[in-house]
CSV table of C-alpha atoms (C1' of nucleotides) in Angstrom, one decimal:
chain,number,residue,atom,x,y,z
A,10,UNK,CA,-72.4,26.7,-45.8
A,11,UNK,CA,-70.0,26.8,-42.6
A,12,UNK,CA,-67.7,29.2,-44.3
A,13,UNK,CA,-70.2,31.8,-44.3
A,14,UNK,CA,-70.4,32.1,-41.0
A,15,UNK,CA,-66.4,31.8,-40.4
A,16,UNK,CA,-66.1,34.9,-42.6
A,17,UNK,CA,-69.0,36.2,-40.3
A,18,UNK,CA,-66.9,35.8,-37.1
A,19,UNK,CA,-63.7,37.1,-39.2
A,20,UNK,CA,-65.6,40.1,-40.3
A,21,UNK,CA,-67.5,40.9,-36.9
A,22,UNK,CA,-63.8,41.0,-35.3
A,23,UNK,CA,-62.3,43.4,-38.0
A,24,UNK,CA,-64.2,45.1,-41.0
A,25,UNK,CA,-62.3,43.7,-44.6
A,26,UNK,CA,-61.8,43.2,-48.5
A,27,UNK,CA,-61.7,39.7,-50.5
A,28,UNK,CA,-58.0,39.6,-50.3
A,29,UNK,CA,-57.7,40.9,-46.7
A,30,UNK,CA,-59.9,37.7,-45.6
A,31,UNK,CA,-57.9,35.3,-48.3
A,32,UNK,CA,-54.8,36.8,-46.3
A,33,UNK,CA,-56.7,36.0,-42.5
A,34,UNK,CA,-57.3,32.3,-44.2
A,35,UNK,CA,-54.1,31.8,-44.5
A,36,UNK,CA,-53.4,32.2,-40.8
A,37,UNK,CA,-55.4,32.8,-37.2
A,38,UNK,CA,-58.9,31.3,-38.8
A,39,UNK,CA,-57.4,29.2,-41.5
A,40,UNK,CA,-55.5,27.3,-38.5
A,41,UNK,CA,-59.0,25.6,-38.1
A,42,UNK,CA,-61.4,26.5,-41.1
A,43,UNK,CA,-59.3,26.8,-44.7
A,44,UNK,CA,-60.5,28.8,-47.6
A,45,UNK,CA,-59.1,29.8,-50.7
A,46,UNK,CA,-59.3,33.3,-51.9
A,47,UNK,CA,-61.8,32.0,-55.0
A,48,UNK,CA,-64.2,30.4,-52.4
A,49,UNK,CA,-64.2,33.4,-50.4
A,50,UNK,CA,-64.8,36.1,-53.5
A,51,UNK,CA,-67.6,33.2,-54.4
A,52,UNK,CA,-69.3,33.2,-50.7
A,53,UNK,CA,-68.6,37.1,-50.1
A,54,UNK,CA,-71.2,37.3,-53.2
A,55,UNK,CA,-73.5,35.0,-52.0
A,56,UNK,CA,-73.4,37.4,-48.7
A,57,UNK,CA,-74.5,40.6,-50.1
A,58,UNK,CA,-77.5,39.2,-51.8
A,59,UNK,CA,-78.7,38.0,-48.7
A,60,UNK,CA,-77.8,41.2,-47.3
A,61,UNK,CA,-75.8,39.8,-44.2
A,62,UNK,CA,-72.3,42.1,-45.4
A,63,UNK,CA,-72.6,45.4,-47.0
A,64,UNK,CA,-68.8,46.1,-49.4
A,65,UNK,CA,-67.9,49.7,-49.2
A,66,UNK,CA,-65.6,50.8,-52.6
A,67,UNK,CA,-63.2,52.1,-51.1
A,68,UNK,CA,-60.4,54.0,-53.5
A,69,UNK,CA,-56.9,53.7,-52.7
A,70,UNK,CA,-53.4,55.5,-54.5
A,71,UNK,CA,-51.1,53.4,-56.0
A,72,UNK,CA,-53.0,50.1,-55.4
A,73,UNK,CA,-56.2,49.1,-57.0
A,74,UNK,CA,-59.6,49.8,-55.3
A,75,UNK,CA,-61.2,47.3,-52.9
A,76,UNK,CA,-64.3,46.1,-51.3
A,77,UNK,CA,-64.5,47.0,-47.4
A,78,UNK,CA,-67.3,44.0,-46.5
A,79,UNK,CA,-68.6,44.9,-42.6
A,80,UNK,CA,-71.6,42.6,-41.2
A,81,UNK,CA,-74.7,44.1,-41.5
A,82,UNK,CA,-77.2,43.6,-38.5
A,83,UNK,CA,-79.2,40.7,-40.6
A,84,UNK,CA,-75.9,39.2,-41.1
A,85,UNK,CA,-75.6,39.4,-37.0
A,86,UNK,CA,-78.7,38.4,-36.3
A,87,UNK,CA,-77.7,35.0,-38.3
A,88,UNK,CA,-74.6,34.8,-37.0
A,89,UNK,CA,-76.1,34.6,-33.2
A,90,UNK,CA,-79.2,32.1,-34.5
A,91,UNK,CA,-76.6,29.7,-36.1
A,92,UNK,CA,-74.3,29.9,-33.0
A,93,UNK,CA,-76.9,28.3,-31.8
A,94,UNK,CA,-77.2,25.7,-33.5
A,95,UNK,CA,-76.3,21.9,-32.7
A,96,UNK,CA,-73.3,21.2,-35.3
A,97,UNK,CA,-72.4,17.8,-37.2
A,98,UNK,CA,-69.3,16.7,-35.6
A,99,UNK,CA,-66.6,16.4,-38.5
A,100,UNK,CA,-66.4,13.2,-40.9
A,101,UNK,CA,-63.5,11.6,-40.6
A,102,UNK,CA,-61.0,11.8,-43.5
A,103,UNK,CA,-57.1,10.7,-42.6
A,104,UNK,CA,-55.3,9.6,-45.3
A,105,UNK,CA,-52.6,8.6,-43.5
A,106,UNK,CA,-54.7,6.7,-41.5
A,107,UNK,CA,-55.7,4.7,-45.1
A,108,UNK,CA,-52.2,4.5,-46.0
A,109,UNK,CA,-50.8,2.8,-42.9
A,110,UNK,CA,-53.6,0.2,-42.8
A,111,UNK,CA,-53.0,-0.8,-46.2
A,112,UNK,CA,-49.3,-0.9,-45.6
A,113,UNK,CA,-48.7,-4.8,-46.1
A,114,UNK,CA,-49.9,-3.9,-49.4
A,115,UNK,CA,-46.8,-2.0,-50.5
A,116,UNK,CA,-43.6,-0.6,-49.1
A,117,UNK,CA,-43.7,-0.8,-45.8
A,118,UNK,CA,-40.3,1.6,-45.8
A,119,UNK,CA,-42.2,4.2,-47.9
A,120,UNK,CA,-45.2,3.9,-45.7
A,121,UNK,CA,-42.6,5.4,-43.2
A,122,UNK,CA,-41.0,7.6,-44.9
A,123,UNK,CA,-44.4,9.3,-45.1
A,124,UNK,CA,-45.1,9.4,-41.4
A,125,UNK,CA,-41.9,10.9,-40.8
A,126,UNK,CA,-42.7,13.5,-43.4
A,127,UNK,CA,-46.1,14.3,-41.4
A,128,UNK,CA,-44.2,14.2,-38.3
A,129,UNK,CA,-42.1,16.7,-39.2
A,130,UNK,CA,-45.4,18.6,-40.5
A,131,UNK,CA,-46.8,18.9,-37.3
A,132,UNK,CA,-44.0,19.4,-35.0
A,133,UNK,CA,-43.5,22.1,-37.2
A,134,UNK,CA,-47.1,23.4,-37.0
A,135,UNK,CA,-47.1,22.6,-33.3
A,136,UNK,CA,-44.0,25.0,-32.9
A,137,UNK,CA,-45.9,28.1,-34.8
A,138,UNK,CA,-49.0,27.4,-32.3
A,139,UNK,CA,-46.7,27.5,-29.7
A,140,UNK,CA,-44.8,30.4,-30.9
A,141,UNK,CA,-48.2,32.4,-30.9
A,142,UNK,CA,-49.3,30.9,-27.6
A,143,UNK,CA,-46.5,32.9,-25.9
A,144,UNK,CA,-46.5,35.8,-27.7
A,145,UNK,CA,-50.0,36.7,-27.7
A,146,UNK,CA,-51.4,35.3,-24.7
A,147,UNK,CA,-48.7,35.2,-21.9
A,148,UNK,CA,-51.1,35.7,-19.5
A,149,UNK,CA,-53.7,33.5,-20.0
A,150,UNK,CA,-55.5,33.9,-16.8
A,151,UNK,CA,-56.7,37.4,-17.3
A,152,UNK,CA,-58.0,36.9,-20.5
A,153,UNK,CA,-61.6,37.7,-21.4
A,154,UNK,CA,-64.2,37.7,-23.9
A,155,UNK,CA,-63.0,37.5,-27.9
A,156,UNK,CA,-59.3,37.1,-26.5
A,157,UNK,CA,-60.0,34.4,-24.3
A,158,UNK,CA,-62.2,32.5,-26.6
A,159,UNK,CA,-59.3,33.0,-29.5
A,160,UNK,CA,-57.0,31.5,-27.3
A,161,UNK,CA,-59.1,28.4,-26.5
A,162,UNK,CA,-59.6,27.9,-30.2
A,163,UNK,CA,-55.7,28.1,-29.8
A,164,UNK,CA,-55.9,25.4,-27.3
A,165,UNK,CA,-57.2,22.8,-29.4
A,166,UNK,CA,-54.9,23.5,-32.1
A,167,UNK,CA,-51.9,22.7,-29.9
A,168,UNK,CA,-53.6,19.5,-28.3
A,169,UNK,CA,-54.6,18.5,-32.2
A,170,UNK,CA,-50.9,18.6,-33.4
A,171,UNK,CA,-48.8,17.4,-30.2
A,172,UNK,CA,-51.4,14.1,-30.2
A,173,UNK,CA,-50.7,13.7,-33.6
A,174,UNK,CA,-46.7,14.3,-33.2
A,175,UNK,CA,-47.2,12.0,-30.6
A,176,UNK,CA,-49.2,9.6,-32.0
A,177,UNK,CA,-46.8,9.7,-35.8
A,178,UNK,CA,-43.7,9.1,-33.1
A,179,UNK,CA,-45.4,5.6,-31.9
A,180,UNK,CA,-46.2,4.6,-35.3
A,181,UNK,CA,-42.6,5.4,-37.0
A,182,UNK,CA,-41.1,2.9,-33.5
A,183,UNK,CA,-43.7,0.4,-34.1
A,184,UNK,CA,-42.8,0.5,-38.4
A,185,UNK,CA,-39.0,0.5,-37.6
A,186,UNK,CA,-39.3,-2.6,-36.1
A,187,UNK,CA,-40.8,-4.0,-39.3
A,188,UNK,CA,-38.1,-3.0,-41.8
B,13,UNK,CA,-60.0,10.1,-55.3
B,14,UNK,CA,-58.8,9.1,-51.9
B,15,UNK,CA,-62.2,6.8,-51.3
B,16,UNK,CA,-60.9,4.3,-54.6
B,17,UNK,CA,-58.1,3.5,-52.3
B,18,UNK,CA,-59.8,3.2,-49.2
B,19,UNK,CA,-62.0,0.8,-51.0
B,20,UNK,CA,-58.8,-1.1,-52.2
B,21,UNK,CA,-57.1,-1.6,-49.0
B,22,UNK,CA,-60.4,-2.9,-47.6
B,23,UNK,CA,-60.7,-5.2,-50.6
B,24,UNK,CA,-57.5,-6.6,-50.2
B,25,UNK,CA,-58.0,-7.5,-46.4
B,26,UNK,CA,-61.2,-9.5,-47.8
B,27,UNK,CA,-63.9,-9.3,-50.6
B,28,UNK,CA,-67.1,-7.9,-50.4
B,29,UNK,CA,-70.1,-6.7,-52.0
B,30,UNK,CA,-70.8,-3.2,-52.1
B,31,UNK,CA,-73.5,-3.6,-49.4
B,32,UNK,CA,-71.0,-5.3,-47.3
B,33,UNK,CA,-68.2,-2.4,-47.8
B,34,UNK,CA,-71.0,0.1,-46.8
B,35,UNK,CA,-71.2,-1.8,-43.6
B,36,UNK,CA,-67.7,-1.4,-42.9
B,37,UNK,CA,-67.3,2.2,-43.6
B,38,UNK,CA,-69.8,2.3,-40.8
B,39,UNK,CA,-67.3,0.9,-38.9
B,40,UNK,CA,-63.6,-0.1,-38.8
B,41,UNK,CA,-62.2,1.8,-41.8
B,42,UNK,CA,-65.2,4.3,-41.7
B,43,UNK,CA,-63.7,5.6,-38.1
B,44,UNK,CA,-60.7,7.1,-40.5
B,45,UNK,CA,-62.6,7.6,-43.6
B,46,UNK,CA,-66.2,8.0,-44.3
B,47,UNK,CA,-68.3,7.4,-47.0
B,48,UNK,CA,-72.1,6.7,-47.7
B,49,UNK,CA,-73.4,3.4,-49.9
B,50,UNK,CA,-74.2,6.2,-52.5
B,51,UNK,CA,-70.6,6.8,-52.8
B,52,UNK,CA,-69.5,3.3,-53.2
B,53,UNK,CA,-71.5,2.2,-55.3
B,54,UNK,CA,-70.6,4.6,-57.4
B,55,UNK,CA,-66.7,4.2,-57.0
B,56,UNK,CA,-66.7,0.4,-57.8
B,57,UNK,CA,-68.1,1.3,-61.1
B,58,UNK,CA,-65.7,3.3,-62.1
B,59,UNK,CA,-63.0,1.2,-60.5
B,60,UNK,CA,-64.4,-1.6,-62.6
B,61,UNK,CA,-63.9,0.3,-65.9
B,62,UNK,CA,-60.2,1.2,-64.4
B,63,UNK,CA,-59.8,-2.5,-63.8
B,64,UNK,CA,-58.5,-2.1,-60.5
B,65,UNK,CA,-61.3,-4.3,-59.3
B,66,UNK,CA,-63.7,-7.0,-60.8
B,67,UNK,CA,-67.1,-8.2,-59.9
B,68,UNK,CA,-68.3,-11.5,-59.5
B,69,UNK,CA,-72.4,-12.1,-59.3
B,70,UNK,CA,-73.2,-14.1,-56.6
B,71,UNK,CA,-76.7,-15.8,-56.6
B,72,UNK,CA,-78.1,-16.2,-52.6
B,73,UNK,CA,-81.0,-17.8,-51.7
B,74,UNK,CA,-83.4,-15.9,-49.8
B,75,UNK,CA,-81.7,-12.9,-50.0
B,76,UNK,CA,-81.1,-10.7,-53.2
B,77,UNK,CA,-78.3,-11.5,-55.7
B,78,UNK,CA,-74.9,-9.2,-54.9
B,79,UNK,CA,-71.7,-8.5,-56.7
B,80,UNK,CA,-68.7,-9.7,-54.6
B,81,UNK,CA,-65.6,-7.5,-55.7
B,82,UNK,CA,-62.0,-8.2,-55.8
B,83,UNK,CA,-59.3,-6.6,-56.0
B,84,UNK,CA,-57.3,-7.1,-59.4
B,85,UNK,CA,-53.4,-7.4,-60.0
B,86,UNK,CA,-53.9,-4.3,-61.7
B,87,UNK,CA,-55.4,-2.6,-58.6
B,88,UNK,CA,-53.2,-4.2,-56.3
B,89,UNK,CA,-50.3,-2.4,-58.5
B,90,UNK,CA,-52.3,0.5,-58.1
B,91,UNK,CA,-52.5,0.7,-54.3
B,92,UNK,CA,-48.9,-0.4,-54.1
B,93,UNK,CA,-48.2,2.6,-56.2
B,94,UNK,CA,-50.3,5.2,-54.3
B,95,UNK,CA,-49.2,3.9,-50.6
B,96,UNK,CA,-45.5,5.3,-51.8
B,97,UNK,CA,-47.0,8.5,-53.0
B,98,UNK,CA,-47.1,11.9,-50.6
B,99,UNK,CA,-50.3,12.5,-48.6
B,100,UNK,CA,-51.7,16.0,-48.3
B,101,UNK,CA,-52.0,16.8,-45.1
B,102,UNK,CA,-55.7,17.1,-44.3
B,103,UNK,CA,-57.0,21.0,-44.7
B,104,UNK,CA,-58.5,22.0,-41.4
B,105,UNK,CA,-62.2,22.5,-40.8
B,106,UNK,CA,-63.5,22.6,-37.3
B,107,UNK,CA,-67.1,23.6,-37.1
B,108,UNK,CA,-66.6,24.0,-33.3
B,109,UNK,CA,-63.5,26.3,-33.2
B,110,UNK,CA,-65.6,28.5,-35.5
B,111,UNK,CA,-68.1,29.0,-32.7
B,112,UNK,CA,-66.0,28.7,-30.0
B,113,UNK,CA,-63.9,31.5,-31.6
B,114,UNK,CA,-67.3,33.9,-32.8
B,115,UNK,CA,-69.2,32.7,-28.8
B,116,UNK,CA,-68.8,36.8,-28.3
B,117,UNK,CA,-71.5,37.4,-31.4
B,118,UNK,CA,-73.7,35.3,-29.3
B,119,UNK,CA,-75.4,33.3,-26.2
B,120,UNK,CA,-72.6,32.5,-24.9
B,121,UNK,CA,-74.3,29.9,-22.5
B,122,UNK,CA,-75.5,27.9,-25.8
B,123,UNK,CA,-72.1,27.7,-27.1
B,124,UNK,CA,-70.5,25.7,-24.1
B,125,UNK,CA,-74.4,23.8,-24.5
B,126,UNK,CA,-72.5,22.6,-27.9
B,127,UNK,CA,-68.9,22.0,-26.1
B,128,UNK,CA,-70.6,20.1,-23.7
B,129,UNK,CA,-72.4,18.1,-26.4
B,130,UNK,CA,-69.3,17.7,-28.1
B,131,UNK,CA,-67.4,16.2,-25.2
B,132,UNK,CA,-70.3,13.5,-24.5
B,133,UNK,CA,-69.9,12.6,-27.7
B,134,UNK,CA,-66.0,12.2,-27.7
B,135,UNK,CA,-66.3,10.2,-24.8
B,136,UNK,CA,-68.7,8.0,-26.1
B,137,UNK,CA,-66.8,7.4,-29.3
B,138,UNK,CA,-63.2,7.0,-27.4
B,139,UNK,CA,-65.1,4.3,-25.5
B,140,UNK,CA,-65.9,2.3,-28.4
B,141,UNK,CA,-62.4,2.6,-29.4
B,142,UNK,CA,-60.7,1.5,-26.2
B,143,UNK,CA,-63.2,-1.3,-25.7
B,144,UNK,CA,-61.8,-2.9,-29.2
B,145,UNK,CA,-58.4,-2.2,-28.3
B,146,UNK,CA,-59.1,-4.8,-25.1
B,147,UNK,CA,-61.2,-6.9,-27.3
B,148,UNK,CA,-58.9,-7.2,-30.6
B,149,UNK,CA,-55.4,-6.2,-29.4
B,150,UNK,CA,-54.6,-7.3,-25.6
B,151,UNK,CA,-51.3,-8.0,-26.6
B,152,UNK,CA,-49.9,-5.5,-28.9
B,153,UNK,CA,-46.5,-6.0,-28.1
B,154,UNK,CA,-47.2,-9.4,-30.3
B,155,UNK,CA,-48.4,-8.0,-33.4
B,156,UNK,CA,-46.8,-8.2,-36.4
B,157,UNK,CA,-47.8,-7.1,-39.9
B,158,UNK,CA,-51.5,-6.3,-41.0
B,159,UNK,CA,-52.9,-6.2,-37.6
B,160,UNK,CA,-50.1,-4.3,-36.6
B,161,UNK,CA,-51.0,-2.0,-38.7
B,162,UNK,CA,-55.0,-1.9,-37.9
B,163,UNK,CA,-53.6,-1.2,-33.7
B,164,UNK,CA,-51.5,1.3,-35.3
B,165,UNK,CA,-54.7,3.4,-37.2
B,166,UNK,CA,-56.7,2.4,-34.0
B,167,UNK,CA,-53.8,4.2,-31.3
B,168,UNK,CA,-54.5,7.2,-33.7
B,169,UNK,CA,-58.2,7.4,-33.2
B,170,UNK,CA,-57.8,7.0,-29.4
B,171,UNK,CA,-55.2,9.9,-29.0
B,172,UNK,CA,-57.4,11.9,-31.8
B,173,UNK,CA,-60.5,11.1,-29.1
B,174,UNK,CA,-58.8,11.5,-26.1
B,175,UNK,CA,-57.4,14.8,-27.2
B,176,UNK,CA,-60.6,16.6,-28.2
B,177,UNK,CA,-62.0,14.8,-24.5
B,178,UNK,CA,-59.2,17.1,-22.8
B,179,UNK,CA,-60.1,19.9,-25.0
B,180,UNK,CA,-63.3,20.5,-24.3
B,181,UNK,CA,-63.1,20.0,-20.7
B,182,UNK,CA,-60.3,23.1,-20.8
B,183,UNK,CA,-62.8,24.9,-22.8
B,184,UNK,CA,-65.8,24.1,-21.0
B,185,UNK,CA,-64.5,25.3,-17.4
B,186,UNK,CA,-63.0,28.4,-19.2
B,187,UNK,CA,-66.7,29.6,-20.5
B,188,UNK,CA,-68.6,28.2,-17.4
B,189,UNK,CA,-65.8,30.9,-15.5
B,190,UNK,CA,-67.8,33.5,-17.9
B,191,UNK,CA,-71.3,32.8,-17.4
C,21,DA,C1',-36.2,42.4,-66.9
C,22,DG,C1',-38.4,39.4,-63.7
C,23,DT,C1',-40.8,38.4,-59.6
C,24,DC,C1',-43.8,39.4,-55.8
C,25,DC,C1',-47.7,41.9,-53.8
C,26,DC,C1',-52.3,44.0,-54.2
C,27,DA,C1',-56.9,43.1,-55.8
C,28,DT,C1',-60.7,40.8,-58.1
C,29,DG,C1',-62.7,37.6,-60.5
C,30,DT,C1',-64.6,33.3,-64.2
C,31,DA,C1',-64.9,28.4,-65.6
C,32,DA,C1',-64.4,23.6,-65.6
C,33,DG,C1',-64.0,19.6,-63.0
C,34,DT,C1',-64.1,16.5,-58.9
C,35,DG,C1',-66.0,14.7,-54.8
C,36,DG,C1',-69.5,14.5,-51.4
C,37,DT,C1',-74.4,15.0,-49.6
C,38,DT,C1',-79.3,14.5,-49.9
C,39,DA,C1',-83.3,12.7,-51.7
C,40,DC,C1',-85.6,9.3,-54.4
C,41,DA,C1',-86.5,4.5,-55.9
C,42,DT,C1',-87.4,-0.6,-55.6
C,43,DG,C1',-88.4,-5.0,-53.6
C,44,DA,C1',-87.8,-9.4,-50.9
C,45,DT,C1',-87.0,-11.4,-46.2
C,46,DT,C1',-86.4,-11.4,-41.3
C,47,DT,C1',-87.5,-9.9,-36.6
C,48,DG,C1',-90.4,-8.0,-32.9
D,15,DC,C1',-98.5,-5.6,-39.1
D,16,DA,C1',-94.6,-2.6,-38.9
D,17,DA,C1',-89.9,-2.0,-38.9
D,18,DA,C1',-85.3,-3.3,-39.9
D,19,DT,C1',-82.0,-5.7,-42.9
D,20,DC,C1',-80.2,-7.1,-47.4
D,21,DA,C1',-79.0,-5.3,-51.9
D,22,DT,C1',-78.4,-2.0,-55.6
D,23,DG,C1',-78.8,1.9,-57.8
D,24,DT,C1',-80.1,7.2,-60.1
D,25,DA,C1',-80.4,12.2,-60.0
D,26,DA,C1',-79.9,16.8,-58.4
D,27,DC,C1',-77.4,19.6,-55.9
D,28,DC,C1',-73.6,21.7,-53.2
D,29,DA,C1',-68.8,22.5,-51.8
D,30,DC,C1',-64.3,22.6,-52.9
D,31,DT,C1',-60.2,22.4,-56.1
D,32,DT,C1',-57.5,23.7,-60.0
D,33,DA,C1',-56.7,26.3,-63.8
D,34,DC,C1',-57.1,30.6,-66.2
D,35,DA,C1',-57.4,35.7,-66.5
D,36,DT,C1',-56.1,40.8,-65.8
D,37,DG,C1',-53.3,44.7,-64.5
D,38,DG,C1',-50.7,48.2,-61.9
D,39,DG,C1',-46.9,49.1,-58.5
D,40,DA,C1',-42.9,47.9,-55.7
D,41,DC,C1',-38.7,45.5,-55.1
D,42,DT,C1',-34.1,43.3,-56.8
DNA sequence: AGTCCCATGTAAGTGGTTACATGATTTG
DNA sequence: CAAATCATGTAACCACTTACATGGGACT
């Protein structure tokens, strides 16, 4: 149910269609919640029957029409309660993680081959939070509000990857010694 | 599919009922990669029809009859095969960020209530993680092959933990500034 | 002529969660 | 006497993924 409220928090800071938001999921909010553009058409549905959005039509030249979704003051009102509320913290799932315990029971050079790949993955993930760490909040001391808490979600997105470039850079060491 | 595999490399480190391998995704492998008894029971059946695995009964006195599985060659094929494959890296869903970044369509005050939360429990779990790096590997330098492996997974959770820690102690002292 | 972007969906399948179900034995 | 542990499952539901579907306009 959590992507609800993500599209909540998307919508309350700009007013949007489906594909707008689908767009937005690919980036900024998708950095730490990702949806695909069928789950969000799906949940977007969901949304106006329990009247938290309201779509506008709106009729466009040259490009098909589209649904302008805004928050509607029950939608809100829900958004505030489930703030709120306490949240599970995630279940872990690292594949990786499986796949480099159960590396004595393979290749121990693929096994590698893979962490390198990840490495790569995040330093280059790590570079674009980086990238829009200077460029959108060079002055991170005077920040307030919505920007300040945007960049704090930024924050953990650049401690998440340069642990886990970090932490793929001790592995791929300790697995060279192996091979 | 991801769980079947999980299963296996647990399997292969030593046999177990189903009961037992619940036990340990409470634990150990769980810290990675969770799953629920439900789930595994229902993941050794169908790895019994794939063959990957077979059952033998075990009669216990005093204590209800169980089903300890191993892993077949068939499986072990199986794993070998997977471990080579490419991993996905895992899609991002951070029920935290989400409120972190909506905090403005709220209280505020009960947000960082959940950061807080959040960091007790981070602290708590990086705890458990450091004390069986001292219990189980006070010698790393030492280790070779599957235990290697298991430090390896284990380093990962404590720069995973330490790293939200840090987080939400940025995070924290930014929205105490606030309120 | 082919591909990408805009824009919105349906349908089938997989994986995971929650709730329910049973029953003996051990521990406080 | 109650609760926890051992042991194994079924069933309903929900969330997410993957594949399929349509159609005009812009770009190369």
């Amino acid at each position: 149910m959590s992507l609800e409220y993500a599209i909540l928090v998307s919508l309350q800071e700009r007013a949007g269609s489906g594909y707008e938001l689908a767009r937005r999921f690919d980036k900024s909010i998708g950095f730490f919640w990702s949806a695909s553009h069928q789950q969000i058409y799906r949940s977007l549905k969901r949304m106006v029957e329990l009247g938290w959005v309201a779509g506008d039509a709106v009729a466009q030249e040259k490009r098909p029409d589209k649904k302008v979704y805004r928050v509607s003051a029950e939608g809100a009102a829900e958004l505030a309660r489930w703030l709120g509320e306490p949240a599970a913290p995630a279940t872990a799932r690292n594949e990786l993680s499986v796949k480099i315990r159960g590396a004595s029971c393979g290749d121990v050079g693929q096994v590698l081959e893979e962490v390198r790949r990840h490495h790569r993955l995040h330093a280059e993930r790590l570079a674009v939070y980086r990238a829009i760490e200077q460029r959108d909040f060079p002055e991170p001391e005077r920040l307030s509000g919505r920007s300040r808490h945007q960049f704090l979600v930024l924050r953990g997105g650049i401690r998440t990857e340069q642990s886990m470039v970090d932490w793929c850079e001790e592995v791929i060491s300790a697995l060279e010694d192996e091979i």
